[in-house]
Every structure is written in C-alpha cells, then in structure tokens.
XYZ file of C-alpha atoms in Angstrom:
304
model
C 0.994 -26.510 16.187
C 3.772 -25.188 18.425
C 5.191 -21.670 18.193
C 8.479 -23.142 16.962
C 6.812 -25.038 14.109
C 4.767 -21.981 13.077
C 7.972 -19.955 12.818
C 9.679 -22.709 10.863
C 6.771 -23.097 8.449
C 6.413 -19.376 7.620
C 6.812 -19.216 3.816
C 7.922 -15.574 3.799
C 11.630 -15.407 3.043
C 12.022 -12.247 5.089
C 10.974 -14.266 8.152
C 13.498 -17.021 7.450
C 16.594 -17.959 9.403
C 19.945 -17.495 7.683
C 22.228 -20.406 8.741
C 25.314 -18.325 7.971
C 24.732 -16.070 10.971
C 23.949 -18.422 13.850
C 26.951 -17.101 15.820
C 26.256 -13.418 15.171
C 26.269 -12.610 18.879
C 29.853 -13.891 19.200
C 31.375 -11.623 16.546
C 33.684 -8.688 17.145
C 32.578 -5.185 16.179
C 34.671 -5.352 13.017
C 33.228 -8.703 12.013
C 29.694 -7.511 12.780
C 30.066 -4.423 10.626
C 31.528 -6.500 7.773
C 28.643 -8.987 8.031
C 25.979 -6.291 7.912
C 27.728 -4.432 5.097
C 28.110 -7.559 2.985
C 24.472 -8.527 3.485
C 23.256 -5.091 2.355
C 24.686 -5.830 -1.087
C 21.726 -8.157 -1.630
C 19.457 -5.126 -1.531
C 21.196 -3.785 -4.635
C 20.870 -7.143 -6.369
C 17.161 -7.274 -5.564
C 16.597 -3.807 -6.991
C 18.609 -4.659 -10.092
C 16.383 -7.681 -10.720
C 13.319 -5.450 -10.292
C 14.353 -2.842 -12.908
C 11.791 -3.993 -15.535
C 8.980 -3.901 -12.958
C 10.068 -0.503 -11.655
C 10.179 0.847 -15.207
C 6.673 -0.465 -15.877
C 5.416 1.254 -12.724
C 6.931 4.582 -13.806
C 5.390 4.315 -17.281
C 1.979 3.479 -15.848
C 2.077 6.281 -13.266
C 3.352 9.050 -15.537
C 0.123 9.864 -17.445
C -1.865 10.255 -14.243
C 0.669 12.636 -12.749
C 0.842 14.602 -15.990
C -2.899 15.138 -15.646
C -2.515 16.476 -12.110
C -2.783 13.287 -10.084
C -1.142 12.599 -6.758
C 1.366 10.138 -5.362
C -0.139 8.361 -2.347
C 2.132 6.178 -0.199
C 0.790 3.486 2.137
C 2.766 1.370 4.583
C 3.295 0.313 8.173
C 6.350 0.408 10.414
C 9.634 0.802 8.555
C 7.883 0.614 5.184
C 5.450 3.346 6.179
C 8.241 5.602 7.449
C 10.140 5.166 4.190
C 7.011 6.271 2.336
C 6.769 9.357 4.546
C 10.422 10.142 3.841
C 10.082 9.800 0.073
C 6.926 11.913 -0.022
C 8.427 14.622 2.182
C 11.613 15.014 0.159
C 9.834 15.618 -3.148
C 8.914 19.195 -2.225
C 12.376 20.654 -1.460
C 14.048 18.623 -4.201
C 11.582 19.123 -7.056
C 9.096 21.756 -5.824
C 6.472 19.011 -5.989
C 3.348 20.361 -4.255
C 3.092 18.738 -0.810
C -0.621 18.154 -1.326
C 0.307 15.919 -4.278
C 2.524 13.614 -2.169
C 0.398 12.072 0.574
C 1.891 9.523 2.967
C -0.446 7.173 4.836
C 1.088 5.172 7.676
C -0.592 2.665 9.957
C -1.077 4.358 13.314
C -1.030 7.880 11.863
C 1.595 10.551 12.423
C 2.449 9.174 15.859
C 3.777 6.025 14.154
C 6.472 8.031 12.358
C 8.474 8.277 15.577
C 7.221 5.371 17.676
C 5.753 1.923 17.248
C 1.963 1.813 17.367
C 1.256 -1.791 18.263
C -1.431 -3.540 16.271
C -2.028 -0.657 13.836
C -0.742 -2.636 10.869
C -3.181 -5.485 11.545
C -6.284 -3.408 10.787
C -7.369 -3.742 7.161
C -10.415 -1.531 7.676
C -8.213 1.362 8.813
C -6.230 1.079 5.595
C -9.454 1.425 3.655
C -10.613 4.310 5.839
C -7.333 6.217 5.460
C -7.494 5.932 1.666
C -11.076 7.136 1.650
C -10.100 9.994 3.964
C -7.365 11.040 1.533
C -10.029 11.213 -1.203
C -8.007 8.930 -3.462
C -9.493 8.811 -6.950
C -8.899 7.691 -10.547
C -6.201 10.284 -11.190
C -4.007 9.143 -8.318
C -1.200 6.605 -7.915
C -0.984 4.551 -4.721
C 2.435 3.094 -3.870
C 1.906 0.375 -1.272
C 4.964 -0.898 0.587
C 5.143 -3.992 2.799
C 8.187 -6.194 3.259
C 6.035 -9.178 4.170
C 3.524 -8.532 1.407
C 0.795 -9.572 3.824
C 0.260 -6.475 6.016
C -3.524 -6.058 6.486
C -3.397 -2.230 6.680
C -1.611 -2.071 3.334
C -3.891 -4.621 1.706
C -6.906 -2.619 2.864
C -5.417 0.550 1.404
C -4.798 -1.182 -1.930
C -8.307 -2.623 -2.080
C -9.877 0.771 -1.466
C -7.566 2.562 -3.919
C -8.374 0.076 -6.671
C -12.076 0.395 -5.954
C -11.666 4.159 -6.363
C -9.978 3.696 -9.738
C -6.444 4.666 -8.691
C -3.363 3.007 -10.171
C -1.743 0.749 -7.576
C 1.952 -0.104 -7.276
C 3.105 -2.666 -4.721
C 6.579 -3.214 -3.278
C 7.138 -6.474 -1.401
C 10.257 -8.389 -0.371
C 8.590 -11.783 -0.671
C 7.450 -13.547 -3.850
C 3.918 -14.805 -4.290
C 2.402 -12.511 -1.685
C -1.144 -11.095 -1.550
C 0.167 -7.561 -2.068
C 1.882 -8.415 -5.349
C -1.260 -10.222 -6.525
C -3.530 -7.316 -5.597
C -1.830 -4.378 -7.360
C -1.685 -3.208 -10.968
C 2.112 -2.905 -10.920
C 3.820 -5.498 -8.679
C 7.484 -4.964 -7.777
C 9.280 -7.862 -6.089
C 12.391 -6.926 -4.095
C 13.538 -10.416 -3.154
C 16.121 -9.758 -0.424
C 15.763 -13.071 1.419
C 16.361 -13.706 5.134
C 17.903 -10.958 7.237
C 21.144 -11.180 9.220
C 18.980 -10.616 12.298
C 16.050 -12.901 11.533
C 12.894 -10.993 10.658
C 14.427 -7.519 11.071
C 13.248 -6.067 7.772
C 14.574 -2.618 8.720
C 17.848 -4.029 7.358
C 18.322 -4.990 3.701
C 14.589 -5.288 2.969
C 14.197 -1.675 4.066
C 17.260 -0.644 2.089
C 15.823 -2.166 -1.082
C 12.507 -0.395 -0.464
C 14.276 2.942 0.030
C 16.186 2.528 -3.225
C 13.069 1.465 -5.133
C 11.032 4.400 -3.839
C 13.864 6.784 -4.748
C 13.985 5.316 -8.239
C 10.237 5.505 -8.850
C 9.775 9.070 -7.631
C 13.018 10.400 -9.119
C 12.340 8.827 -12.507
C 8.848 10.325 -12.480
C 10.202 13.768 -11.629
C 12.712 13.555 -14.504
C 9.968 12.522 -16.931
C 7.805 15.388 -15.658
C 10.461 17.948 -16.548
C 11.738 18.595 -13.048
C 15.316 17.994 -14.195
C 17.377 19.646 -16.939
C 20.240 17.394 -17.954
C 20.991 15.966 -14.535
C 20.377 19.258 -12.697
C 17.540 19.577 -10.171
C 16.244 22.791 -11.689
C 12.953 22.739 -9.782
C 14.479 22.633 -6.313
C 12.933 24.888 -3.680
C 15.637 27.053 -2.075
C 14.379 27.158 1.500
C 17.698 27.632 3.289
C 21.181 29.081 2.791
C 22.608 25.807 1.494
C 19.897 25.452 -1.142
C 20.161 29.111 -2.149
C 23.857 28.578 -2.852
C 23.038 25.381 -4.758
C 20.451 27.208 -6.865
C 23.037 29.825 -7.804
C 25.581 27.162 -8.764
C 22.974 25.343 -10.862
C 22.148 28.476 -12.861
C 25.834 29.257 -13.391
C 26.600 25.685 -14.449
C 23.649 25.396 -16.827
C 24.184 28.740 -18.546
C 27.867 29.572 -18.178
C 26.855 32.899 -16.637
C 29.017 34.607 -14.054
C 27.871 34.811 -10.453
C 26.440 38.324 -10.595
C 24.461 37.626 -13.794
C 23.146 34.337 -12.425
C 22.143 35.977 -9.150
C 20.388 38.786 -10.968
C 18.431 36.309 -13.077
C 17.527 34.228 -10.031
C 16.242 37.264 -8.197
C 14.236 38.295 -11.259
C 12.802 34.795 -11.465
C 11.715 34.792 -7.831
C 14.336 32.167 -7.004
C 13.136 29.715 -9.668
C 16.194 28.001 -11.118
C 14.498 26.755 -14.290
C 13.047 30.169 -15.102
C 16.412 31.848 -14.540
C 18.111 29.382 -16.898
C 15.598 30.073 -19.671
C 15.908 33.815 -19.081
C 19.671 33.731 -19.494
C 19.813 31.265 -22.370
C 17.107 32.992 -24.421
C 17.786 36.552 -23.252
C 14.178 37.073 -22.189
C 12.471 38.422 -19.093
C 10.974 36.288 -16.364
C 7.391 36.607 -17.629
C 8.366 35.473 -21.116
C 10.461 32.638 -19.709
C 7.498 31.471 -17.628
C 5.205 31.689 -20.650
C 7.496 29.573 -22.799
C 7.953 27.000 -20.048
C 4.197 26.760 -19.619
C 3.830 25.903 -23.300
C 6.060 22.839 -22.862
C 4.629 21.673 -19.545
C 7.658 22.977 -17.678
C 10.281 21.036 -19.646
C 13.355 23.262 -19.841
C 15.100 21.243 -22.560
C 12.084 21.284 -24.854
C 11.601 24.993 -24.220
C 15.196 25.748 -25.148
C 15.301 23.419 -28.164
C 12.064 24.813 -29.595
C 13.621 28.248 -29.957
C-alpha cells in the first residue's frame, strides 16, 4: 500500500481532506481569515450535538467529586495542553484545590511548551502515568484525543478503569477506540479541518468548549457559584481583589466600605462575606452555616 492510499483510506474524519479548501494557499489574508472563522462555527455545532453526552458525564462525575474525588485529565499534544489549561484554571476561578485537578500529558511537563515526538504513541506510559497519579475509585478521568486512537490516552483510560475510576472520553471522530473504552463517551464530530489534519483548529476549539462546560457545570453543581457569580474565586492579584469586592457588593447590595470590611473579616472569601452580610453574622458563624450545606451559598441563605 502506498503512502497516498494509506492517507486516502484513513477512516478518521479529522484526517480527511476538505475539497472546499484546495486553493487555500492562493487566498488573500481577508479570505483566509473568513475561511478559518466560518469553519470554526462547526465546533459550536459539534458541541451542541454533544449536549446530552456532556450532561451525562457531569451527572456521573458529580457524586465522586462530592465525596472528595479528583479530576484527572489525560491527553497528548493539543488535547493534552487543553487539559492542562482547564485543570490549571479551576484553582483561581473556583478555589478548587490544585491537588484535585491533575493534568497528565504525553511527554510530561516539557510537552506543554514543545512537541515531544513519539510520546503519544506509548500506551504503557499512559498506564504508568495514571498509576503514578494514584488514580482510584473516587476519581474522574477525562481523556481527550481528537483522533480517538492515541495510544497514550488509551493506556491511561485502561489503567483508570482498572483502578475503578469513572472515565470520560472526548473524541472528534465517531466509532473510535476511545469512545468505546470509556464510561461516558462524548463525540465532538467536527469533520475535516481547513488545513488537513491540523486538529489544533476546530477540533481543538470543540474540545476546549467541552472541557469548559464539563468543569464549569461541575463547579456550579458543587456550590462554587451563587446565582451566576463566581463566589469561590481566589483573589491572588489586584484585578481579582477588585472583582471579589464587586461580587460581594453586587450579591448583597452593600456599599463598598461594608463589603470591604466583610471581605477582610472573611479572609478574602467572597462566599463567606456574602453570608456574613446577608445574615448579619460573623465570619465563624458564616463558615459554620456554609459547612452544614456543603458550601452552597444559596441553600445556606434559603435555610435561614
């Protein structure tokens, strides 16, 4: 079989050739930008079609996280870097403990910034990395691979399932081994790329959206949001400190000085400050009441 025939026969849609873009290299900058922008819309359509599967994944993952489990991400290349990004952002946004958001990427930390050739082809390393992360029955593994055939990711899934973890799989191709191997398969069918095989384009966009949806929905269900306010954010810089103050003022109707006083009394915890102001209690009492409801501000306030 020739190289050309092997490429032609590849059943993965993400490896296909889109006949609409055979003259891509002749387009003007304006036409190029329009082409790429239009094609990205398919990422949104793919995510929209996957809403039921994404919802099922959230429902399945929630009980394990409520019991103290972790989110474990596994991927290679672009998919792996998107997992690292999603895991990293959970701490400043929701005060999610960093040790409960573990990102595994083929090639290790070096692969975050540069390509590590061949790392994704090693299934045994995927297994080893999952074992090294001490993945167990209380954890949730989110495996991401555009192709759905990446050996590193399949190894990670196999080991996670053997350890009793819940497994979620995101793939941009139907009928792939990854979707068959996980408990919660999520198909993001984005089709061929404008630049053939470059899944950092709309396949990656769909993965980014899906990861955002899964983790954000879980954080809302876990009480990290009050209304649509990120009341568990970690104010680690001047911008976030100002945001925390605005959140307390918005949620309670308090003036700036009262909100700032409550925030300081709460050690910078937005949720605690809101409960303090709304129930006219001290920080210790606010913390006690929040603890009784698992940290859900709305339930805490409605129970009183």
